[in-house]
Structure formats: C-alpha cells, structure tokens
PDB file of C-alpha atoms in Angstrom:
ATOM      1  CA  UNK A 123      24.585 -38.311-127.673  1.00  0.00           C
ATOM      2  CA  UNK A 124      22.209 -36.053-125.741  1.00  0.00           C
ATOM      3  CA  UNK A 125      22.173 -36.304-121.998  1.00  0.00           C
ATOM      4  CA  UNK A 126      19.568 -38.207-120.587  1.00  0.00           C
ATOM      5  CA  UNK A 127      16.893 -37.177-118.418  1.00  0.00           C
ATOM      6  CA  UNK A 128      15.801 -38.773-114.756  1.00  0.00           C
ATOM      7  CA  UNK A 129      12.867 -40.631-114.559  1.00  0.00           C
ATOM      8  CA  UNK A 130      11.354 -38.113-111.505  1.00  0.00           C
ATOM      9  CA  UNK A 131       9.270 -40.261-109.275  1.00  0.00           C
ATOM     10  CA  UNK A 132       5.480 -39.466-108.459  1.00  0.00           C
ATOM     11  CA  UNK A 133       4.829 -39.758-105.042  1.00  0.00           C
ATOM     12  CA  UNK A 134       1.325 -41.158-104.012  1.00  0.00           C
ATOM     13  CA  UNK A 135      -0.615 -42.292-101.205  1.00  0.00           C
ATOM     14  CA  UNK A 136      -1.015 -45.634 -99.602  1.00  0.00           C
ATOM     15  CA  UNK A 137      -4.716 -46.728 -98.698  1.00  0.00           C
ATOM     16  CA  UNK A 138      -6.486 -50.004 -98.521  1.00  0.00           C
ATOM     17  CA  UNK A 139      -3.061 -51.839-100.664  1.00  0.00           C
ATOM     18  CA  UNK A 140      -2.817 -49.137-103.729  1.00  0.00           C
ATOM     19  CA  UNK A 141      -1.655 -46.382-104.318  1.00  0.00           C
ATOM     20  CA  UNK A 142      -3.844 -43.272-104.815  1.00  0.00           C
ATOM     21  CA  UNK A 143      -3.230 -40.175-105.928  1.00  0.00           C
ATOM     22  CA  UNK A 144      -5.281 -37.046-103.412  1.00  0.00           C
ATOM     23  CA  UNK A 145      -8.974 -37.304-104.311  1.00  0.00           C
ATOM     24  CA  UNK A 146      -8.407 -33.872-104.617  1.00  0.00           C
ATOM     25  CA  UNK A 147      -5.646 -33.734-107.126  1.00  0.00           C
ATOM     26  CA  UNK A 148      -4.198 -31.203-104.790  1.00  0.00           C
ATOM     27  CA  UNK A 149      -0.171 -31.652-104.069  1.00  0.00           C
ATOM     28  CA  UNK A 150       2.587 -29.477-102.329  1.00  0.00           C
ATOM     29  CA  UNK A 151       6.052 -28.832-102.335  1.00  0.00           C
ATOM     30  CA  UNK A 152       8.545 -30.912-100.504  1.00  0.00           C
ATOM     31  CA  UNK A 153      12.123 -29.526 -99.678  1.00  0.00           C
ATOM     32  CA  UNK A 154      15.335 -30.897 -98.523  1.00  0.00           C
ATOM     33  CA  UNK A 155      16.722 -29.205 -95.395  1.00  0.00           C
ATOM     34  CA  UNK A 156      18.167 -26.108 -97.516  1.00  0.00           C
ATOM     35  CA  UNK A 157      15.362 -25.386 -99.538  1.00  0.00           C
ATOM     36  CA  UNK A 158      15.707 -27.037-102.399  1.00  0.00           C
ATOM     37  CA  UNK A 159      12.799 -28.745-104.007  1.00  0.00           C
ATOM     38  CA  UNK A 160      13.289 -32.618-103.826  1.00  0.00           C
ATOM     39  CA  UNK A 161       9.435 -33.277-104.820  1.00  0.00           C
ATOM     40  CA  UNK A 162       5.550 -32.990-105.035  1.00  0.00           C
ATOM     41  CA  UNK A 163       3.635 -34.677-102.216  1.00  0.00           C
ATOM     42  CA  UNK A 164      -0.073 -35.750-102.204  1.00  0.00           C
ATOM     43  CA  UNK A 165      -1.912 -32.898-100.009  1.00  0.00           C
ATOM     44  CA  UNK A 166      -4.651 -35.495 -99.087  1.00  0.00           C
ATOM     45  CA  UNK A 167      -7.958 -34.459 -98.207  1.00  0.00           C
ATOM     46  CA  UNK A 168     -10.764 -35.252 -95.299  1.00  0.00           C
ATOM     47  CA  UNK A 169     -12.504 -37.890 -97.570  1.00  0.00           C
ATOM     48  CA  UNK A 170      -9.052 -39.838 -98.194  1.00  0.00           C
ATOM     49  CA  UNK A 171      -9.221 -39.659 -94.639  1.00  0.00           C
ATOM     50  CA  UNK A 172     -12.344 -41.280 -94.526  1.00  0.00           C
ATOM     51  CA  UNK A 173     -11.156 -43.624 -97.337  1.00  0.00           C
ATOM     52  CA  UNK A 174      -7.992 -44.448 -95.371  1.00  0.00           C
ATOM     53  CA  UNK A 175     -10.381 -45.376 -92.515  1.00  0.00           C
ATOM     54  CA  UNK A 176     -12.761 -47.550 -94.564  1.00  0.00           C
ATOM     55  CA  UNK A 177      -9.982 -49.829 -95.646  1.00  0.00           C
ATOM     56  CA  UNK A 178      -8.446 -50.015 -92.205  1.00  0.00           C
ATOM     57  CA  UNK A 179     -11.600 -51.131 -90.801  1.00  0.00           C
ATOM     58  CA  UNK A 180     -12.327 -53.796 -93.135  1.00  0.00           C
ATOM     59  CA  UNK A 181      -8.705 -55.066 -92.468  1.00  0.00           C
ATOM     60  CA  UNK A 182      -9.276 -55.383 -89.432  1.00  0.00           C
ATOM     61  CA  UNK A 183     -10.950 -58.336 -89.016  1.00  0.00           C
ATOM     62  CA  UNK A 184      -7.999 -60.234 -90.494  1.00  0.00           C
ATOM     63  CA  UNK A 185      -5.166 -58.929 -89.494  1.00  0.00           C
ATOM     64  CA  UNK A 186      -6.300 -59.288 -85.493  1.00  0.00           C
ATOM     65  CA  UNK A 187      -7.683 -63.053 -86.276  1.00  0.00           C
ATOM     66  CA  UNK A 188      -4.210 -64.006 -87.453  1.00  0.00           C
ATOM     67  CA  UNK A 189      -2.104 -66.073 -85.432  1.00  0.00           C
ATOM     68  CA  UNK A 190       0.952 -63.528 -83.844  1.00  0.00           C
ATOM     69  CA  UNK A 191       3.455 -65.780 -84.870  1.00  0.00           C
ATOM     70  CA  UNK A 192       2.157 -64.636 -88.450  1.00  0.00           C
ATOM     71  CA  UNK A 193       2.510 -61.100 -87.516  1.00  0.00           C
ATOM     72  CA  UNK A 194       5.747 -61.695 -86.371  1.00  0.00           C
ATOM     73  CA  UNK A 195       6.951 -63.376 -89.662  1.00  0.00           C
ATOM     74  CA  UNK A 196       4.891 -60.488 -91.944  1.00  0.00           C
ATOM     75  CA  UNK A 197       6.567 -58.338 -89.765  1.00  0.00           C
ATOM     76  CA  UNK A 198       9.960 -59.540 -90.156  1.00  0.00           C
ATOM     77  CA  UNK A 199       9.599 -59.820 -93.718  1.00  0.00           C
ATOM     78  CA  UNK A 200       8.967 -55.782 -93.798  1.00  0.00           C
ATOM     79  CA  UNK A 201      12.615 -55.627 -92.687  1.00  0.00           C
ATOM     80  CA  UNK A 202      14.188 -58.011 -95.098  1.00  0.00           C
ATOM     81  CA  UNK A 203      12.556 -55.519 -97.848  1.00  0.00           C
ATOM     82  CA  UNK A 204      13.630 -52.264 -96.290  1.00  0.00           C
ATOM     83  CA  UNK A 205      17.379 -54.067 -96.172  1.00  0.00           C
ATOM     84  CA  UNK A 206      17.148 -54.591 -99.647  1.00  0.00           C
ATOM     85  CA  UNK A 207      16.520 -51.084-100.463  1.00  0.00           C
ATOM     86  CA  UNK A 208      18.565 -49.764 -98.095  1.00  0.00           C
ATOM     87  CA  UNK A 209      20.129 -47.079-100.092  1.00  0.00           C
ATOM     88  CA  UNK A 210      17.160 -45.477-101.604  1.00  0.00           C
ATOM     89  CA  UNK A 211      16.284 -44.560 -97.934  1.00  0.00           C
ATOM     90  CA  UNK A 212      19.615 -43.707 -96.606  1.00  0.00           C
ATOM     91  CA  UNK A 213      19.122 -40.939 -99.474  1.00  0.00           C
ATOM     92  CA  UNK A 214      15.576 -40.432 -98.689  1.00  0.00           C
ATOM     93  CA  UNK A 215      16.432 -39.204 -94.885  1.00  0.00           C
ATOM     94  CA  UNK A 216      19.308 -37.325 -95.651  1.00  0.00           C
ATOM     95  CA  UNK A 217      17.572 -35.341 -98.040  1.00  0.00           C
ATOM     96  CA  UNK A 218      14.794 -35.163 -95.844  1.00  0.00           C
ATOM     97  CA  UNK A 219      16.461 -34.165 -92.348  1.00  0.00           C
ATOM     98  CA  UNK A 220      19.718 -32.576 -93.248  1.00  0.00           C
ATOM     99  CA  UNK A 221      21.840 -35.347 -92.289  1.00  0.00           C
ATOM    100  CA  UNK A 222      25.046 -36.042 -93.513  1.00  0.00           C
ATOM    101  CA  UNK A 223      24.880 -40.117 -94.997  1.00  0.00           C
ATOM    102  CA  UNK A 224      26.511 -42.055 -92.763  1.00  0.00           C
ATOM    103  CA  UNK A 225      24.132 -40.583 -89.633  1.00  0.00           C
ATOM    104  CA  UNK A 226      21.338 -41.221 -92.352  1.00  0.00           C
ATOM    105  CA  UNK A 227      22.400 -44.654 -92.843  1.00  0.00           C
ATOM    106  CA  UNK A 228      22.155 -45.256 -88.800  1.00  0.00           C
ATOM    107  CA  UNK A 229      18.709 -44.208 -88.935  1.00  0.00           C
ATOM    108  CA  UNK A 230      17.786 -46.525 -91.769  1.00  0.00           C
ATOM    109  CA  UNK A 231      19.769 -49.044 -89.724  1.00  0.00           C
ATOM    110  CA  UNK A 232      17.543 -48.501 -86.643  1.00  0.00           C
ATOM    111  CA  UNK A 233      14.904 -48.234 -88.236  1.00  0.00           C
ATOM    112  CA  UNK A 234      14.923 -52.133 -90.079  1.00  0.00           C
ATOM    113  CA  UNK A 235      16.587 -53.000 -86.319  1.00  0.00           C
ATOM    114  CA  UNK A 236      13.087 -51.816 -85.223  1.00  0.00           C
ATOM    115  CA  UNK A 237      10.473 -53.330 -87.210  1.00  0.00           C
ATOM    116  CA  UNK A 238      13.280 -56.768 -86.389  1.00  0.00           C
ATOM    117  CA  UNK A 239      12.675 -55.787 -82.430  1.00  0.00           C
ATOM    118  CA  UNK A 240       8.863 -55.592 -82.783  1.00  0.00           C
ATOM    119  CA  UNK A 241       8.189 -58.889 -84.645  1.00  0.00           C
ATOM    120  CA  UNK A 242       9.937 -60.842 -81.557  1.00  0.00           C
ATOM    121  CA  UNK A 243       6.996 -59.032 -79.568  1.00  0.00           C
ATOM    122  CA  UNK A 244       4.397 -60.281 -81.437  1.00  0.00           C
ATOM    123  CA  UNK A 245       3.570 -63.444 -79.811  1.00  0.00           C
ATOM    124  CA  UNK A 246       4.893 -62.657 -76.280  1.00  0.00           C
ATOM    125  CA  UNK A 247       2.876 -59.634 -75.831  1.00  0.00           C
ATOM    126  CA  UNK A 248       0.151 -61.613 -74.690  1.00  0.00           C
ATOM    127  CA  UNK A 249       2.096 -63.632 -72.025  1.00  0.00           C
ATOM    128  CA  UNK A 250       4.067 -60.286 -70.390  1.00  0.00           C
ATOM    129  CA  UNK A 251       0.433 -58.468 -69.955  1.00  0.00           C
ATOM    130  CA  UNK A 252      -1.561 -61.286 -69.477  1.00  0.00           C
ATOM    131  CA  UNK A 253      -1.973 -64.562 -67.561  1.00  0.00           C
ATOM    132  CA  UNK A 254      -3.966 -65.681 -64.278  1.00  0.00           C
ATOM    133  CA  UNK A 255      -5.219 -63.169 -61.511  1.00  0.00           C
ATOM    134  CA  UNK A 256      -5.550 -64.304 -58.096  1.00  0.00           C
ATOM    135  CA  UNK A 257      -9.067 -64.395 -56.959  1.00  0.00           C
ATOM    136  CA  UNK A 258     -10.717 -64.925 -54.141  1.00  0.00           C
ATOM    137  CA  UNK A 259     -12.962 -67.773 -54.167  1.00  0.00           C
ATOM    138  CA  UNK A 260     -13.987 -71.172 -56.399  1.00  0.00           C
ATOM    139  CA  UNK A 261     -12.554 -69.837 -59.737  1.00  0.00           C
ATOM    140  CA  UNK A 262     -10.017 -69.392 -62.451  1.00  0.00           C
ATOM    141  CA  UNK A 263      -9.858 -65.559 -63.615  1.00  0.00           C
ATOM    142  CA  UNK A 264      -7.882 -65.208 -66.644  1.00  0.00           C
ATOM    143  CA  UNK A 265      -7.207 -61.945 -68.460  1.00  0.00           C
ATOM    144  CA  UNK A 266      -5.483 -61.852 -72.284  1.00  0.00           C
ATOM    145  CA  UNK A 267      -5.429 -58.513 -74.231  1.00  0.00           C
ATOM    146  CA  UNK A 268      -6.880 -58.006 -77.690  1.00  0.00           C
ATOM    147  CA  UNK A 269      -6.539 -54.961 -79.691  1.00  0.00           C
ATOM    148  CA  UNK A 270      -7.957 -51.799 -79.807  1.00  0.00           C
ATOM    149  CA  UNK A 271      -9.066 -51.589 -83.192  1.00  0.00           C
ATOM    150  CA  UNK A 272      -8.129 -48.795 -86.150  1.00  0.00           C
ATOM    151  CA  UNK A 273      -5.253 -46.347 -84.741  1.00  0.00           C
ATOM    152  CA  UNK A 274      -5.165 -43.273 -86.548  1.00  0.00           C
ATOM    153  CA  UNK A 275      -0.909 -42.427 -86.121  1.00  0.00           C
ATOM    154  CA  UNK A 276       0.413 -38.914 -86.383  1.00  0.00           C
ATOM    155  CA  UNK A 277       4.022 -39.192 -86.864  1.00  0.00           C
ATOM    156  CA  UNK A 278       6.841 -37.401 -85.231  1.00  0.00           C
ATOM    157  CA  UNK A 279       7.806 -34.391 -87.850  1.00  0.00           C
ATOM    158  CA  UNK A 280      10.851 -34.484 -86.837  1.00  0.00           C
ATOM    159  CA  UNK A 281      12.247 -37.407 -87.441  1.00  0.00           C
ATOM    160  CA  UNK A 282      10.992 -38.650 -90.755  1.00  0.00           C
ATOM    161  CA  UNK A 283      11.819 -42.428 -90.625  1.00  0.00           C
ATOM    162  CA  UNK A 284      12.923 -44.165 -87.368  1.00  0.00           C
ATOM    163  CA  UNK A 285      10.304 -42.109 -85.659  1.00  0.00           C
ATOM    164  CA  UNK A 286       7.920 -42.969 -88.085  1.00  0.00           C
ATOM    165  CA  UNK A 287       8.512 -46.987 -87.866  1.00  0.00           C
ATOM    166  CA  UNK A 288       8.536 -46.488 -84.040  1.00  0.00           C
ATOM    167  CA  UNK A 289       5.061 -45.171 -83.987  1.00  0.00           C
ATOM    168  CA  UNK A 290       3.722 -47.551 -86.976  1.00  0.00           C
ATOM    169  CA  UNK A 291       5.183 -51.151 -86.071  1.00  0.00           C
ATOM    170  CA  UNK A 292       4.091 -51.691 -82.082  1.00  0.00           C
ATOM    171  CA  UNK A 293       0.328 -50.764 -83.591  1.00  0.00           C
ATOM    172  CA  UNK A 294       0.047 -53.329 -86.145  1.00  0.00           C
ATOM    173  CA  UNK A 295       2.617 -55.811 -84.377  1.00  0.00           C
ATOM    174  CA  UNK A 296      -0.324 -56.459 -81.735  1.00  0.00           C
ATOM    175  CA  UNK A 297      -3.168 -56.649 -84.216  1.00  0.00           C
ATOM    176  CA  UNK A 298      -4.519 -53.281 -84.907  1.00  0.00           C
ATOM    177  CA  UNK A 299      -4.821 -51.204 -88.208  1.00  0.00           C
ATOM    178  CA  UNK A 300      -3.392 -48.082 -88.653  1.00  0.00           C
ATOM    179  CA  UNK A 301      -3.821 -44.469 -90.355  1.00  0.00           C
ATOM    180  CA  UNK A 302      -0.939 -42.917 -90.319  1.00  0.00           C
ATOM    181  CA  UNK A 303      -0.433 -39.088 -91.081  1.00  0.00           C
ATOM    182  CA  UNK A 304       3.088 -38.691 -92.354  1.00  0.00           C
ATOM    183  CA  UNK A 305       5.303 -35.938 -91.622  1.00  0.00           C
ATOM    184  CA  UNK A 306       3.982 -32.889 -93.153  1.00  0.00           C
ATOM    185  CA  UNK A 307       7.475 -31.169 -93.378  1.00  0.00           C
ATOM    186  CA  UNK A 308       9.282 -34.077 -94.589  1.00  0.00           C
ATOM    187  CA  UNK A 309       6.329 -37.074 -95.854  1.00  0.00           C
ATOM    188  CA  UNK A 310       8.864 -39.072 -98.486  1.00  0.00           C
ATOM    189  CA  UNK A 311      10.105 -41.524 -96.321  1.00  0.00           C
ATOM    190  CA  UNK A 312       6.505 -42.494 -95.328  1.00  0.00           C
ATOM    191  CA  UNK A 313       4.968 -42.801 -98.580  1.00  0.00           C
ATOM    192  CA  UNK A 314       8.114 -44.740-100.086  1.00  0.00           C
ATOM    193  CA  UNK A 315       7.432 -46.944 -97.436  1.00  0.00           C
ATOM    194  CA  UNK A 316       4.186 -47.451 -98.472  1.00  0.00           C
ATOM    195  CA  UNK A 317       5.864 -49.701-101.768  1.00  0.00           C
ATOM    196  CA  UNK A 318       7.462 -52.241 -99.012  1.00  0.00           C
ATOM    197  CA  UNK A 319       4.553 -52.750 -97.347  1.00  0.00           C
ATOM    198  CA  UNK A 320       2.989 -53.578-100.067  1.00  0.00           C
ATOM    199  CA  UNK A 321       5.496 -56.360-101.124  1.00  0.00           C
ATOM    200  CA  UNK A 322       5.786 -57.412 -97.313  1.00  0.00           C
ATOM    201  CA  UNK A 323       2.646 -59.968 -97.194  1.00  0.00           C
ATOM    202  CA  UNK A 324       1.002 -57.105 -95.365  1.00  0.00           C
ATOM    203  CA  UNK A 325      -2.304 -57.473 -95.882  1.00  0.00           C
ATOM    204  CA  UNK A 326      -3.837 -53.816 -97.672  1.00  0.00           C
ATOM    205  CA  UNK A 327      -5.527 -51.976 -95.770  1.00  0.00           C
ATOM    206  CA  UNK A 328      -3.294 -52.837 -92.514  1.00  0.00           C
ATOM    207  CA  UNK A 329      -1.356 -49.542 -92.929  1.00  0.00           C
ATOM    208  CA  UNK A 330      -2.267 -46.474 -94.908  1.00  0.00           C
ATOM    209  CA  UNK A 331       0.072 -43.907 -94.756  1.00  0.00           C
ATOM    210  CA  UNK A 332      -1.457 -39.562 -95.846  1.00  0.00           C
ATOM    211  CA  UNK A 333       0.569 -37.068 -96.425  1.00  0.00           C
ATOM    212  CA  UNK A 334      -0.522 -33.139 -96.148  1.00  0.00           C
ATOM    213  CA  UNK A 335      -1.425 -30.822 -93.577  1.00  0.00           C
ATOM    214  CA  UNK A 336      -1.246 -32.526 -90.437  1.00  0.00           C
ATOM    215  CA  UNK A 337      -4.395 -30.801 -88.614  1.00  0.00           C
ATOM    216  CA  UNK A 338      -6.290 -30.918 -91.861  1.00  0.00           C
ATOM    217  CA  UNK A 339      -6.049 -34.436 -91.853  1.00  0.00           C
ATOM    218  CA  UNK A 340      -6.180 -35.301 -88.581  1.00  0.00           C
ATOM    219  CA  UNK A 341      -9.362 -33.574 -87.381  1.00  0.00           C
ATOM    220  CA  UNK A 342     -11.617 -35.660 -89.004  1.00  0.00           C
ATOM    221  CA  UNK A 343      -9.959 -38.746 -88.055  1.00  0.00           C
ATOM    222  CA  UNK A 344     -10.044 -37.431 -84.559  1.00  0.00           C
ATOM    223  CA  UNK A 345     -13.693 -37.465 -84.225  1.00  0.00           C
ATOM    224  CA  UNK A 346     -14.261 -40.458 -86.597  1.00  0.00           C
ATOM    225  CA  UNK A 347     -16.250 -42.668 -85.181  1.00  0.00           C
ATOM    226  CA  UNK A 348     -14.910 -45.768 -86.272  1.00  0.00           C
ATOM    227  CA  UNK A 349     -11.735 -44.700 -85.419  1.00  0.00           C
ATOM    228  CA  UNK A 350     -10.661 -46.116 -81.927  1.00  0.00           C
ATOM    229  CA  UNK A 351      -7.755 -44.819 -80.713  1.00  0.00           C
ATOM    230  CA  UNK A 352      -5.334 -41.840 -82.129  1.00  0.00           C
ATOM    231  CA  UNK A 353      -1.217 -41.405 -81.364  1.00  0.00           C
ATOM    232  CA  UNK A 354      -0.653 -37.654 -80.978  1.00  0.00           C
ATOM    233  CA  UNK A 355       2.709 -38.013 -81.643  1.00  0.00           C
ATOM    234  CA  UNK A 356       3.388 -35.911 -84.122  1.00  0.00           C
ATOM    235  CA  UNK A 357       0.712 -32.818 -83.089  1.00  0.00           C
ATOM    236  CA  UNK A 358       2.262 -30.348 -81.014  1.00  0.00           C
ATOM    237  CA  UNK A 359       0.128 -28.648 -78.033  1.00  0.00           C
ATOM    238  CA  UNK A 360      -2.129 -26.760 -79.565  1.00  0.00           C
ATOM    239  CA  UNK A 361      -3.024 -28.953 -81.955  1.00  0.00           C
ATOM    240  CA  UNK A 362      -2.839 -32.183 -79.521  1.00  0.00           C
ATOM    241  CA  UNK A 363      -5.693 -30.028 -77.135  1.00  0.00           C
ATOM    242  CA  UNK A 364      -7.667 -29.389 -79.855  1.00  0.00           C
ATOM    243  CA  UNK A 365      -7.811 -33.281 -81.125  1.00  0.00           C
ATOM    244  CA  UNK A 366      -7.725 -34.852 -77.718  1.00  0.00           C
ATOM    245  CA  UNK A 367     -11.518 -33.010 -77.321  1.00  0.00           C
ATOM    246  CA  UNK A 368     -12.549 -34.148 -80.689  1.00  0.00           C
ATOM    247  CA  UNK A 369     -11.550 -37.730 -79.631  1.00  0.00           C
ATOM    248  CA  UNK A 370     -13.784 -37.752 -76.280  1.00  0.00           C
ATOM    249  CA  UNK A 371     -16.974 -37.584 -78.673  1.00  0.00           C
ATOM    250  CA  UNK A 372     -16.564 -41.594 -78.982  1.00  0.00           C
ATOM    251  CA  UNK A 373     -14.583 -42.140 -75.721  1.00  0.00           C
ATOM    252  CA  UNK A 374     -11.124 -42.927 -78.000  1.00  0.00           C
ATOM    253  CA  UNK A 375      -8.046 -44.186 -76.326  1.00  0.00           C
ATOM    254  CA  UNK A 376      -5.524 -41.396 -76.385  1.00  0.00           C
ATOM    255  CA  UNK A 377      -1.716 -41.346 -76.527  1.00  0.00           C
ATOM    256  CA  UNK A 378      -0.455 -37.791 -75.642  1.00  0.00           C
ATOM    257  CA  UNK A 379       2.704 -36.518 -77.622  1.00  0.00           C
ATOM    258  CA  UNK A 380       5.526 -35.864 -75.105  1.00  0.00           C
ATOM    259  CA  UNK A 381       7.903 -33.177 -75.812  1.00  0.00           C
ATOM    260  CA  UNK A 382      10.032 -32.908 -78.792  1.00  0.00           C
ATOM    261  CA  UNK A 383      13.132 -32.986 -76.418  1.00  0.00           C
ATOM    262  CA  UNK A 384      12.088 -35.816 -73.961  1.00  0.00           C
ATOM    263  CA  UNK A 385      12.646 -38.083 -77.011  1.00  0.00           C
ATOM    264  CA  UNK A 386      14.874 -40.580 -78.454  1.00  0.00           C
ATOM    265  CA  UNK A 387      13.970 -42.640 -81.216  1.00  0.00           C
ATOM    266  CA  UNK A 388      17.212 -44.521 -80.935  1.00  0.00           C
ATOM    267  CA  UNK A 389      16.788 -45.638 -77.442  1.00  0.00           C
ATOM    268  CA  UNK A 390      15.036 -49.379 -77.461  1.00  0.00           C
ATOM    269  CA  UNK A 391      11.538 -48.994 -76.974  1.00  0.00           C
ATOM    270  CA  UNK A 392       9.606 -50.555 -73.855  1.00  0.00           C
ATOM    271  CA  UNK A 393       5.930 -52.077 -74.789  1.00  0.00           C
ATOM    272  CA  UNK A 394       4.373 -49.015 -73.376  1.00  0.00           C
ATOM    273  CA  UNK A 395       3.299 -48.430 -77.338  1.00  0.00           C
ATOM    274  CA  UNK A 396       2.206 -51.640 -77.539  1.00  0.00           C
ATOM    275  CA  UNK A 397       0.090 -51.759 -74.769  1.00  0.00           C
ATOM    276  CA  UNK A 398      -1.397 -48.239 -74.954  1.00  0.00           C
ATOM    277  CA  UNK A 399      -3.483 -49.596 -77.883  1.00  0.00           C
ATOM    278  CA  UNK A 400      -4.694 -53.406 -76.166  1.00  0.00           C
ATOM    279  CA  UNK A 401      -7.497 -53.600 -74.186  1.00  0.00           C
ATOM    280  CA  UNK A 402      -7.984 -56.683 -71.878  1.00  0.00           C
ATOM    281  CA  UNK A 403     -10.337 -59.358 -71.781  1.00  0.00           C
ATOM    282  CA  UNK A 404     -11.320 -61.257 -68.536  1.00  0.00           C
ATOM    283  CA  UNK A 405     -12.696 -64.774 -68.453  1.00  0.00           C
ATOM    284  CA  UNK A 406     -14.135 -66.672 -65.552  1.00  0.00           C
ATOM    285  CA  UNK A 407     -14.411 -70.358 -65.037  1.00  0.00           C
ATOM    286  CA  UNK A 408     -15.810 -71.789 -61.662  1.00  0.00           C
ATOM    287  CA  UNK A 409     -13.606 -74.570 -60.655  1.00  0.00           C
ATOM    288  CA  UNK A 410     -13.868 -77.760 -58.504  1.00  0.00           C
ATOM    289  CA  UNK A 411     -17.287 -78.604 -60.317  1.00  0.00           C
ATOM    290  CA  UNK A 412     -17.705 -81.733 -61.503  1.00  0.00           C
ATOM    291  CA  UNK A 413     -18.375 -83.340 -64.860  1.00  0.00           C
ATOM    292  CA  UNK A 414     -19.783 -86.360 -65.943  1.00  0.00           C
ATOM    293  CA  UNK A 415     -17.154 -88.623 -65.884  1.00  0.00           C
ATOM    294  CA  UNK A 416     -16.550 -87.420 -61.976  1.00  0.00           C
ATOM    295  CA  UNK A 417     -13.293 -85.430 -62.946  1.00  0.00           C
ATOM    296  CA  UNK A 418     -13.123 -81.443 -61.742  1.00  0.00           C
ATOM    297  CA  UNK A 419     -12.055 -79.162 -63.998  1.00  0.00           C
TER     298      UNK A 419
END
C-alpha cells in the first residue's frame, strides 16, 4: 500500500463572511520559529483592504442595533467553537511562536478564557461608563456610550493568538466592526480563526481578518475615510508615526501601541480597550414640567 499524502490546507482570507483568496493572487511564505516552511499566506492587497472595509461598514448597522445581551451570547458561542477545536490551535501557536505544547495550550486556554471574559462585558459596559450626571439646574442629563464605528485592528506580531483575541473581542463585544491585519510574521492563527467566526452566529462582515505586509495594508486603511478608528497595536514606531498622521486626515480615534515589553497578554484586561473605541451620547430632559394629566415627569 503506498503511503498516503496530507491533505495541505489553503489558507485564505476572511472578508464580509467568505473566504477570499488575495485579489491579487499574490501569497508568501510562512515559517515556524526555525525556519521551516509550515505554509502559503494570502499577501492581501490595498483593494482587499478596501473590500474588507466595505463589508465592515455595511455590518455595521446590525451588529451595533443588536441587543448586548446578543453580543454577549454570539460572543460566547465563539468560545464554545474555539474549545472544540482546541487542538488544531494548540498546534497552530506552537508552530507559529516556538513554543513548546503545553505553554501553547495555555495560550489557547487564555485565549477562549478571553473571548468568555469579554461576553460578560457586553451588556454592563454601558452601566460602568454611563448613567446620570449631576447638573445644575431643572434637568435630567443622561450620558450612554455607543460605538465608534469600523476599527481597523493591527495585531500584536508577537503573539499570534491571545494577543490577537485581546485586540479583536473588546471591539466587536461593544458593537463595532473590525479590520483586522494579522500578524505578518506569524498570520495562521488569525485566518484559521476566521472558520469559527464564521460558524459562531457572527454576523459576516463583523470581523475580517488580512494577512500580508503590515504597512502595505494598513496605510490605506489608515486614511480611509470610512474607517473610524485604528488599534496600532501591532505597528511599531516608525510605522505607528507614520499611520497616526494618515489617520488625522478624518479626525480618527487612535489607540497608540505601547511597547513590546510593557505587555502581557495574560494579565486580565481592564475596559480601557473597550472604551477607547465608544463615544458618548448625552441626553437632556427638563424636569418638574407638567403634563396633561397634572403629573411631572
């Protein structure tokens, strides 16, 4: 009996719910950490940029007009998935980073611990940054935050899959969409978890994850104007200066990368990532008028 060949899997993007290959065609090599080839990688280009962008804007709409107790479930459901295939990933990351599998499997761990952590945020967000001001005269003055909008997300390079998740999940867990620009070094993780997503209940077009040269991608969805605010993670100074300046063009919020070393991904995250991408609404209401049935209100 001759010995049977794997079945090697074609790695492709995630935009708008599918899975694309580069309108380009272009790919590049991806290496484990000694070198040795593990697979080709989409090298996407600045118009599935643009793509990515169309599909997170017309997601949009949906995804933020859901209730957050929806999110929450949608997002719990992501981590039910990624526990089912925890093994492929557990692989995926020690390939990817060098690590041996049991320090891989406690990244995978975090990382479904994560997207767990984030869902419980979803609908109590709202009450932690908003609620009633105290004013000074006849009225109520209440503030509630909404989101931003589309997020374009360059993930951390170094850490290929709780990093990414960390970056990813407080975006979408308060109502935004999301670009994200994988690792370039190390982009497997991030496109395989394109395929949970996509059997999540996550609406398409909620999260599209690139893979390729970061600054290649991420210049044009820098000074994209329908691209709200970007995460400069995963850019490191140079390249953060250079995007932070395209991003002033339409007055995008901005989250600065801090250093590499200032980081851990396995300490539990505050909701400064949440709330860097919520803006906040204010509503006034005169009180002590009177209706027409004589009751104030």
């Amino acid at each position: 009996m001759s010995e049977r060949l794997n079945v090697l899997k074609t790695y492709k993007l995630y935009v708008g719910g599918k899975f694309p290959r580069s309108e380009s065609g272009r790919v590049y090599e991806v290496t484990d950490a000694k070198g040795k080839w593990l697979a080709n990688a989409p090298l996407s280009s600045r118009k599935d940029a643009r793509d990515a962008v169309v599909a997170a804007r017309k997601a949009f709409g949906g995804w933020s007009g859901a209730t957050a107790y929806n999110r929450g479930q949608i997002l719990y459901r992501v981590a039910e998935m990624l526990e089912g295939r925890r093994d492929q990933y557990v692989a995926e990351v020690a390939d990817a980073e060098g690590l041996s599998k049991s320090k891989a499997a406690a990244q995978v761990d975090a990382a479904i611990d994560r997207w767990v952590w984030y869902a419980g945020w979803t609908d109590k967000i709202a009450q932690v940054v908003g609620g009633g001001n105290p004013v000074a005269g006849p009225f109520f003055n209440l503030s509630s935050p909404e989101p931003t909008g589309v997020v374009a997300v360059l993930a951390p390079q170094e850490s290929s899959f709780l990093g990414l998740v960390s970056v990813i999940a407080p975006v979408v867990a308060t109502g935004n969409t999301a670009v994200v620009i994988a690792s370039e070094k190390s982009p497997l993780p991030a496109l395989s978890l394109g395929e949970v997503l996509a059997t999540s209940d996550l609406p398409g077009g909620v999260v599209n994850v690139l893979s390729g040269r970061t600054a290649e991608i991420a210049a044009p969805l820098a000074s994209h104007q329908d691209v709200n605010a970007i995460d400069l993670t995963g850019a490191d100074e140079t390249l953060a200066k250079e995007l932070e300046i395209a991003a002033a063009d339409n007055l995008k919020r901005v989250l600065r990368p801090q250093p590499v070393d200032d980081v851990d991904w396995s300490a539990t995250p505050g909701t400064e990532r949440m709330t860097a991408f919520l803006e906040t609404k204010t509503v006034w209401h005169p009180t002590g008028a009177l209706g027409a049935s004589g009751s104030s209100y």
